[in-house]
Tab-separated table of C-alpha atoms and ligand atoms in Angstrom:
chain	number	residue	atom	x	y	z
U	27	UNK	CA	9.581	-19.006	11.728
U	28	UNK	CA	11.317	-17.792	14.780
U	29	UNK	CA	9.323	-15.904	17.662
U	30	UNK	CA	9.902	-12.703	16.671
U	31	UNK	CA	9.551	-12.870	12.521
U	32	UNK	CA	6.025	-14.112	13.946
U	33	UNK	CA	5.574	-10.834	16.086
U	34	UNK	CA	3.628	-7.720	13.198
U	35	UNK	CA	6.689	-4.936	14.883
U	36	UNK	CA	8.757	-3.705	11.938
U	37	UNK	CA	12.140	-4.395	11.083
U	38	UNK	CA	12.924	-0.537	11.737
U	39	UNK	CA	10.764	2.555	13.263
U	40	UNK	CA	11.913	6.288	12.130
U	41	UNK	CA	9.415	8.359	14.118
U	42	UNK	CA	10.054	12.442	13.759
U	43	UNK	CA	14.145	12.097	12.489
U	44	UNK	CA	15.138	15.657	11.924
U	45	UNK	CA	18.564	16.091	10.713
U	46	UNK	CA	19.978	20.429	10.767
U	47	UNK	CA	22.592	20.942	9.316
U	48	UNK	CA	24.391	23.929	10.528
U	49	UNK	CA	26.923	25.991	8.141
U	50	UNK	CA	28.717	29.351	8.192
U	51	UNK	CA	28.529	31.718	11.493
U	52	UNK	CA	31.464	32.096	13.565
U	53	UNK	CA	33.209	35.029	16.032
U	54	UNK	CA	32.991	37.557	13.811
U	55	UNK	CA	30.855	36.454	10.518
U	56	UNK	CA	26.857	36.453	10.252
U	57	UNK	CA	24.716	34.158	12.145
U	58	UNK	CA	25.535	30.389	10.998
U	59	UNK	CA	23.098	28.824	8.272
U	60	UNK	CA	20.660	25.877	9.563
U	61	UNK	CA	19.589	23.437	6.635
U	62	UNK	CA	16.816	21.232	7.527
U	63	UNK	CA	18.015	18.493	5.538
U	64	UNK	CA	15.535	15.754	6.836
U	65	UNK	CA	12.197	16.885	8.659
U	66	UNK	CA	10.297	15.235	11.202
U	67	UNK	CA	10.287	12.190	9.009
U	68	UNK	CA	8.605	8.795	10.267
U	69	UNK	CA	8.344	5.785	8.799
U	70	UNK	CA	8.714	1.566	8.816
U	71	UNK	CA	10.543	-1.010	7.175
U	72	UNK	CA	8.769	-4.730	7.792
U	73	UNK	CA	11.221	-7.917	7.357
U	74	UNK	CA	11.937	-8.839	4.173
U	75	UNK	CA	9.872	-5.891	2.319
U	76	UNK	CA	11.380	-2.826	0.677
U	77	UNK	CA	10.204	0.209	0.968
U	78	UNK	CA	11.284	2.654	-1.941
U	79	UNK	CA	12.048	6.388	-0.792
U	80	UNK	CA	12.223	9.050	-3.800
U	81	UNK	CA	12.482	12.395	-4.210
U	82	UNK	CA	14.743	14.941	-5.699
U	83	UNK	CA	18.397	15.898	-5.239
U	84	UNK	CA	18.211	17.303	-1.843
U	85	UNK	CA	14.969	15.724	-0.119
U	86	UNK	CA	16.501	14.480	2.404
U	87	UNK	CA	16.336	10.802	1.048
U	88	UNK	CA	19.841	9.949	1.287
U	89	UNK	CA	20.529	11.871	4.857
U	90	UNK	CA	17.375	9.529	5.950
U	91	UNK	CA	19.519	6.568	4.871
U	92	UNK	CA	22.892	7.786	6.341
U	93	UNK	CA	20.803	8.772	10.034
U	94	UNK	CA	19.242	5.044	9.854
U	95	UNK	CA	23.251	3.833	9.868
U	96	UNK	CA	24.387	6.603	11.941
U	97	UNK	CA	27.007	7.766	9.801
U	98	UNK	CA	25.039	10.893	10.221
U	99	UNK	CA	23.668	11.654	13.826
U	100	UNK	CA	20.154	12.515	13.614
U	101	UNK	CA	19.324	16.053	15.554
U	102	UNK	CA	16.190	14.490	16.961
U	103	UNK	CA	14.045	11.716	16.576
U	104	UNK	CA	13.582	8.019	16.952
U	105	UNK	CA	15.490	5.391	15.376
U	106	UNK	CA	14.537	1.700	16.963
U	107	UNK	CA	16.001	-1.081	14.731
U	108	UNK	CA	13.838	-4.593	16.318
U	109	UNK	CA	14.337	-4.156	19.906
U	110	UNK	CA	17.335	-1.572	19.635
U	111	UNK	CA	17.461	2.254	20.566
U	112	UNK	CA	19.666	2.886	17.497
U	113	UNK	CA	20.307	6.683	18.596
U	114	UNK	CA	21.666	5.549	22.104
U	115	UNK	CA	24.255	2.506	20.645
U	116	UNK	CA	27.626	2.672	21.948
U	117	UNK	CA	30.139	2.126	19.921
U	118	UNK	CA	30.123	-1.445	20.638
U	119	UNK	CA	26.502	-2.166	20.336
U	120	UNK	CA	26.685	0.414	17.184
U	121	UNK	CA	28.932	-2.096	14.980
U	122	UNK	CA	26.880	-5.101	15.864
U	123	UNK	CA	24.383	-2.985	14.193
U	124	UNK	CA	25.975	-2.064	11.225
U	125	UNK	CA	26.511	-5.948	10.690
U	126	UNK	CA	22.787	-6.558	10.493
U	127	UNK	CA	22.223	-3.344	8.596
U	128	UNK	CA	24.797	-2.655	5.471
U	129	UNK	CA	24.798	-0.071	2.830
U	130	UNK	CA	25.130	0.045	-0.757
U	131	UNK	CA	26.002	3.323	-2.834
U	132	UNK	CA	25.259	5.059	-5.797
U	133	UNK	CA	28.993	5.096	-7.277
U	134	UNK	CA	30.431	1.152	-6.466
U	135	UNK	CA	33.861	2.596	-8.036
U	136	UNK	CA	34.142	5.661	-4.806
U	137	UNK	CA	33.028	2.803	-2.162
U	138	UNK	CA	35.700	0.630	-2.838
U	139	UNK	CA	39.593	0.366	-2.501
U	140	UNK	CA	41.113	0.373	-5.887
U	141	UNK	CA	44.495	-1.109	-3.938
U	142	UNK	CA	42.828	-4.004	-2.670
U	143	UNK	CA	41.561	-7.223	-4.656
U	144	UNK	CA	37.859	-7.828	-4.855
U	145	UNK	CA	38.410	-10.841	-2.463
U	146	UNK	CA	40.139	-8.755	0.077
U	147	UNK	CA	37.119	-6.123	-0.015
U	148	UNK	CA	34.257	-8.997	-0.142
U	149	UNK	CA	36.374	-10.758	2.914
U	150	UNK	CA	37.024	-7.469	4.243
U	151	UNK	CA	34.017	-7.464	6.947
U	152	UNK	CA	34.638	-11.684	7.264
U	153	UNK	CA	37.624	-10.837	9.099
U	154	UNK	CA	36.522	-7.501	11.422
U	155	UNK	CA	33.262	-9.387	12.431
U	156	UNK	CA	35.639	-12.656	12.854
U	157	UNK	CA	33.267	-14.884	10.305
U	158	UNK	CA	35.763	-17.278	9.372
U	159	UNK	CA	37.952	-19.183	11.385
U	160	UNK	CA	40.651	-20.094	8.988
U	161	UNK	CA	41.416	-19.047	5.503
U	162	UNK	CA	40.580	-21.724	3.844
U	163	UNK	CA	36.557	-20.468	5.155
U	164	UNK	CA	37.505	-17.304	4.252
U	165	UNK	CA	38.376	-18.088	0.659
U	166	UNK	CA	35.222	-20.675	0.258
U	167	UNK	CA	33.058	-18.067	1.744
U	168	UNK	CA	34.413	-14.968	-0.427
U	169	UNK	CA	33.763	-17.211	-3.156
U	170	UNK	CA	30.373	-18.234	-2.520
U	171	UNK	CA	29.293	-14.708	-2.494
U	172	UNK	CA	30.849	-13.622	-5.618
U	173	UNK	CA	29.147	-16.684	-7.159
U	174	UNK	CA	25.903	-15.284	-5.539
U	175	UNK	CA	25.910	-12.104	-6.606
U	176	UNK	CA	27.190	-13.667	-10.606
U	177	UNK	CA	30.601	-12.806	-10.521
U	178	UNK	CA	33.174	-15.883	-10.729
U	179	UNK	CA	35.805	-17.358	-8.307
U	180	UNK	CA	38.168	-16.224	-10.343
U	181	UNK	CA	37.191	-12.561	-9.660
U	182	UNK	CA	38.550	-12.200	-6.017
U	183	UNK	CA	41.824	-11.980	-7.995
U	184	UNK	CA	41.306	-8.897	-9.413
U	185	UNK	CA	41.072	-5.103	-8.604
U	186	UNK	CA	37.603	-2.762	-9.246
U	187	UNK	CA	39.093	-0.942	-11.884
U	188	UNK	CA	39.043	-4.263	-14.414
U	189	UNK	CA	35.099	-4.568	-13.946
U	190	UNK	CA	32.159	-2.555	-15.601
U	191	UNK	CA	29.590	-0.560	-13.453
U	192	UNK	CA	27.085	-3.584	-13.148
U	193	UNK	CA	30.060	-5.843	-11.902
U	194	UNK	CA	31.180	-3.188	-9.493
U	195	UNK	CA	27.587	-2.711	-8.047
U	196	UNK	CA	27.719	-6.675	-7.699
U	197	UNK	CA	31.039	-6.128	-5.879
U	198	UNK	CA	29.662	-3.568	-3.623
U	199	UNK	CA	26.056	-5.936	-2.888
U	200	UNK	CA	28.356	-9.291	-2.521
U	201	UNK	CA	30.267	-7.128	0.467
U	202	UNK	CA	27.472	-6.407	1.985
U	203	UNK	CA	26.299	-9.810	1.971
U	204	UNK	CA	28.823	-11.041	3.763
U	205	UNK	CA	27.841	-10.319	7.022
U	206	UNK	CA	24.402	-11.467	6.180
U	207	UNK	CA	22.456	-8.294	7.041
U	208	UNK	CA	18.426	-8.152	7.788
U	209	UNK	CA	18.429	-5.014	5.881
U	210	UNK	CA	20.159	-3.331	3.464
U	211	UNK	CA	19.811	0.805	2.551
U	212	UNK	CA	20.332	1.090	-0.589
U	213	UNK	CA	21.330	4.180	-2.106
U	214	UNK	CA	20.667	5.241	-5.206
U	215	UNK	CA	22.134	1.388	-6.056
U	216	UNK	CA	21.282	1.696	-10.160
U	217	UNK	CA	21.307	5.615	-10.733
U	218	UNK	CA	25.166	5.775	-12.398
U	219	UNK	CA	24.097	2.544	-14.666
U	220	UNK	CA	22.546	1.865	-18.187
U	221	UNK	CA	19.175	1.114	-18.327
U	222	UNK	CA	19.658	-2.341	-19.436
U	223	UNK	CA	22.677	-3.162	-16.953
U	224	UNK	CA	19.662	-1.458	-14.092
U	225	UNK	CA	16.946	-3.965	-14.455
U	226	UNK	CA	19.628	-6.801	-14.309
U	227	UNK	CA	20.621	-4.779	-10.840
U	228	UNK	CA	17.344	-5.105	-9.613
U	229	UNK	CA	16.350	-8.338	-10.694
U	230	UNK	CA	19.593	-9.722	-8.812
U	231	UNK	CA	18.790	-7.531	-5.490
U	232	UNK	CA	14.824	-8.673	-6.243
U	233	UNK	CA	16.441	-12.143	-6.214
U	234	UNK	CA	18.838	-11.841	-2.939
U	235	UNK	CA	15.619	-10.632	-1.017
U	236	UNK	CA	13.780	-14.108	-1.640
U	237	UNK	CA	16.516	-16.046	-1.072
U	238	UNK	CA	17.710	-14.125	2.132
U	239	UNK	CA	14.355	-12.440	3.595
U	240	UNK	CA	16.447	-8.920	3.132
U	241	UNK	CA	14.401	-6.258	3.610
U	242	UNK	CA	15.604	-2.748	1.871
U	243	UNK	CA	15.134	0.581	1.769
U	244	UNK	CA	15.726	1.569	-1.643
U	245	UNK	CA	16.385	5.019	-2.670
U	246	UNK	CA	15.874	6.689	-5.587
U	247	UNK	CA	15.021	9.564	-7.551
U	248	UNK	CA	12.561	8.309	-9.995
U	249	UNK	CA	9.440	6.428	-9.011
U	250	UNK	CA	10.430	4.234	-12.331
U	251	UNK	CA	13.153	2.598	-10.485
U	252	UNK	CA	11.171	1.550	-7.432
U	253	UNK	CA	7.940	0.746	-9.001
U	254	UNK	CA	8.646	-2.994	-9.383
U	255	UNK	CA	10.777	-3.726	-6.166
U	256	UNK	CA	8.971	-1.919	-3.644
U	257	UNK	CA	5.757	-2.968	-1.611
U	258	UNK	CA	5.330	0.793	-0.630
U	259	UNK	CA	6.669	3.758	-1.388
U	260	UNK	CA	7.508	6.915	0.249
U	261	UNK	CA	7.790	10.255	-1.491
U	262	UNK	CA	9.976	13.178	0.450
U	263	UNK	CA	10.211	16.726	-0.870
U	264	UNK	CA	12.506	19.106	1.109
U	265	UNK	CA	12.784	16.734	3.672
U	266	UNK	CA	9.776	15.769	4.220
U	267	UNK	CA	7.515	12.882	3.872
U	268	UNK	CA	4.428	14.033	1.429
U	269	UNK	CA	2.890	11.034	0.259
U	270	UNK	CA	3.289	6.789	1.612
U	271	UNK	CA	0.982	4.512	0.149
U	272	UNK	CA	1.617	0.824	-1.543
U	273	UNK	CA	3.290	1.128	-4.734
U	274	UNK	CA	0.281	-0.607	-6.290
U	275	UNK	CA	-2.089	2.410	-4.806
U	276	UNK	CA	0.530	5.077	-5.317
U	277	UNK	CA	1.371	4.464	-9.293
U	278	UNK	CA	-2.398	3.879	-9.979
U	279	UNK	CA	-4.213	6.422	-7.951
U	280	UNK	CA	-1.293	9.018	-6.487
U	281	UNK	CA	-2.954	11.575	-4.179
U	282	UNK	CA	-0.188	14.266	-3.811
U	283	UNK	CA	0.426	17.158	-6.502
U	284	UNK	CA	4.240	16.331	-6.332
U	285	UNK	CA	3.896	12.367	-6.554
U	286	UNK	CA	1.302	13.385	-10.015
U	287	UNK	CA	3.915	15.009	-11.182
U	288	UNK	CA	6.914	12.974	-10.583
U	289	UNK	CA	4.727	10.116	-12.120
U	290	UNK	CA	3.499	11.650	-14.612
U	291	UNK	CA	7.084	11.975	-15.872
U	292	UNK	CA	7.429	7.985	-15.635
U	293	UNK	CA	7.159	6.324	-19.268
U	294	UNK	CA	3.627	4.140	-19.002
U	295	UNK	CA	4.344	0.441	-20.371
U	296	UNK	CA	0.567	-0.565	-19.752
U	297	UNK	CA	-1.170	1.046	-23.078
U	298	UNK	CA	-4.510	0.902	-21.251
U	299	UNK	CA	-2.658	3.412	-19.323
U	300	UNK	CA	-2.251	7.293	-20.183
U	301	UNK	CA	-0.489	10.276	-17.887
U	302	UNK	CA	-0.756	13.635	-19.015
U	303	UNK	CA	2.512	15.445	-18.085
U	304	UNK	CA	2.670	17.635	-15.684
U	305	UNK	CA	5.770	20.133	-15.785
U	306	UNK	CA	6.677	21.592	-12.602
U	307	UNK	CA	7.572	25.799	-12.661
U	308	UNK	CA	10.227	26.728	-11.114
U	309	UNK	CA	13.321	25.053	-9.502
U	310	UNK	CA	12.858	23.268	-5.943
U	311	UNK	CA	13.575	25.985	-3.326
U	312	UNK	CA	16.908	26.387	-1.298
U	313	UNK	CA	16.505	23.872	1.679
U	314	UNK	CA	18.206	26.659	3.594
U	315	UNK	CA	15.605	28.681	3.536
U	316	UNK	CA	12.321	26.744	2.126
U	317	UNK	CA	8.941	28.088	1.926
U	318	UNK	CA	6.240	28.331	4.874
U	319	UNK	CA	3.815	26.187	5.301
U	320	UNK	CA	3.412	23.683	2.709
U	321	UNK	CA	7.196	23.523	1.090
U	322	UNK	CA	5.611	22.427	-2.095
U	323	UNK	CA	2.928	25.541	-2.043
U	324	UNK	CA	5.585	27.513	-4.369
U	325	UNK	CA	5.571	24.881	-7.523
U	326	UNK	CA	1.979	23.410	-6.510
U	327	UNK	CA	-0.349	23.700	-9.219
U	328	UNK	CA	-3.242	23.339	-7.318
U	329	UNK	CA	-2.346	25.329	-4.203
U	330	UNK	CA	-4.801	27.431	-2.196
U	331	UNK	CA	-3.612	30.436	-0.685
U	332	UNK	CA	-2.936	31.507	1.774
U	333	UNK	CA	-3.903	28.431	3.664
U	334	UNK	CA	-1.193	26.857	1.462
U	335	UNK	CA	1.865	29.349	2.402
U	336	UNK	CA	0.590	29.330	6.232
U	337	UNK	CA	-0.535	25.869	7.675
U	338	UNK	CA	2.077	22.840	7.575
U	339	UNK	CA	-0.006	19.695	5.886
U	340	UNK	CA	-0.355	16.793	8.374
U	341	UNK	CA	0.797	13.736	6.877
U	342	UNK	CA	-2.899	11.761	7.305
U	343	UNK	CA	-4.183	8.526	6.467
U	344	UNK	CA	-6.650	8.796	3.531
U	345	UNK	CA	-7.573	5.239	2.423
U	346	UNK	CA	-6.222	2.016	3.864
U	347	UNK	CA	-2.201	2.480	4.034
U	348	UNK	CA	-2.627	5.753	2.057
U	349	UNK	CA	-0.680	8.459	3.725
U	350	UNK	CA	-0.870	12.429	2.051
U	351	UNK	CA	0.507	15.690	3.857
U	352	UNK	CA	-1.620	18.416	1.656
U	353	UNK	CA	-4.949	20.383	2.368
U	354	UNK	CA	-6.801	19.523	-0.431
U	355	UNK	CA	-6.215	15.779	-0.778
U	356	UNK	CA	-6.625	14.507	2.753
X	412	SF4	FE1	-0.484	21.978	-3.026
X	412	SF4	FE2	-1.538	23.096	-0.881
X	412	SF4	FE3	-1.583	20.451	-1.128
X	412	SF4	FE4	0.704	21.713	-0.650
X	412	SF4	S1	-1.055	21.584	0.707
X	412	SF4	S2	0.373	20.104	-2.103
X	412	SF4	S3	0.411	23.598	-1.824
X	412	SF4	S4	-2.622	21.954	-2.427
């Protein structure tokens, strides 16, 4: 183990990443529209762990991922990825970066080039980071990681339209493998696939992460997805952070209203086991314009008001590793 796998800093530090988006406005029009997509969130990623991040269509999750990568500037906040200031990078230091930190999306088919064969997308990255020195490398390496990620040789042949979703998603984790990243953000990898075709997903990515040390940060909406490949999870709700905890504490004893009630949604395979289901009222709130003080005080069944609607819920450490933002549960 090299000096710095043996040092306890994380892989990557978020501390308070707030991401506005701004909309609307202009010479003549109303005043522009600010969306606080992402919140004042903070967390860590260790090597070779994954954290899971969940929460609803528009948390904030996947704007966390993009800021982490930059393809989304952060408004404020920290972003130090080992040693590196991520939100200072030039553009040079930026894609040196981006080769030890890759991305892989929900939709495989959008992310890559139906014109080019899966060998020239794989070797794609070989060639801009200049990993292999003649083509004969390039061709052995392209199909080593097609063979990695269970797709054939033969494969680099062929364009992404003559594969199925899993294949694609294999596509799309065998190019990011090829610059042999410390961590990869995945986004919503498994969300557009069967069930069946999703556990293979994860078992391959579960499978990648002991062979390589890869740590991830795995998105998702449902806490079923993550349960089995994360060491901790994070829930967000309107971009923020309202419950971290390991997934073992957070799936046995969850300590946030929200987190009951997205698990209580999740189908129980222990029979020892038994959830009663909690149904949320009411939609999640515009993130344009979310509610006061706790955002979650409008669907909460437990809320207490008007401390609820007033004071903002630190995000506080209840139990070892046990992090909850709400007044009641600290
Ligand atoms: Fe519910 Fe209040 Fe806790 Fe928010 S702070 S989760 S509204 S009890």
């Amino acid at each position: 183990m090299d000096a710095k796998a043996a040092t306890a800093e994380p892989l990557l530090r978020v501390e308070g990443l707030t991401k506005n988006f701004v909309t609307g406005g202009g010479l003549f029009s109303r005043a522009p529209d600010v969306v606080h997509a992402v919140d004042n969130v903070s967390f860590s990623v260790d090597r070779a762990e994954t954290l899971g991040l969940v929460g609803e269509s528009g948390s904030g999750k996947s704007t966390t991922g993009r800021c982490v990568l930059r393809l989304i500037e952060p408004t404020s906040g920290k972003i130090v990825f080992e040693d590196r200031d991520v939100v200072q990078l030039e553009s040079g230091a930026l894609r040196s970066l981006r080769r030890d930190v890759q991305i892989i999306f929900q939709d495989p088919f959008a992310s890559l080039n139906p014109r080019m064969t899966v060998g020239a997308i794989i070797g794609e990255a070989l060639t801009i980071h200049k990993l292999a020195r003649t083509r004969r490398e390039f061709t052995e390496r392209v199909v080593e990681l097609l063979e990695t990620v269970g797709l054939q040789a033969d494969h680099m042949r062929r364009y992404p339209h003559e594969f199925s979703g899993g294949q694609r998603q294999r596509i799309g984790i065998a190019r990011a493998l090829a610059v042999e990243p410390k961590l990869i953000i995945c986004d919503e990898p498994v969300s557009a696939l069967d069930v069946s075709i999703q556990a293979q997903v994860i078992n391959l990515l579960e499978d990648l992460q002991q062979k390589f040390g890869l740590a991830y940060l795995f998105i998702a909406h449902d806490l079923s997805v993550v349960e089995h490949i994360s060491r901790r999870v994070a829930v967000m709700y309107l971009g923020r952070i309202v419950e971290i905890a390991s997934a073992r504490d957070l799936y046995a004893s969850p300590r946030h209203p929200y987190t009951e009630a997205l698990l209580s949604a999740v189908p129980v395979t222990d029979p020892g086991l038994r959830r009663q289901r909690i149904v949320l009222q009411g939609e999640v709130p515009n993130p344009m314009n979310p509610p006061t003080g706790c955002h979650f005080h409008t669907r909460c069944p437990i809320r207490k008001l008007p401390l609820c609607s007033e004071v903002v819920p630190e995000l506080k450490q209840t139990s070892s590793g046990h992090m909850v933002a709400c007044h009641l549960r600290s």
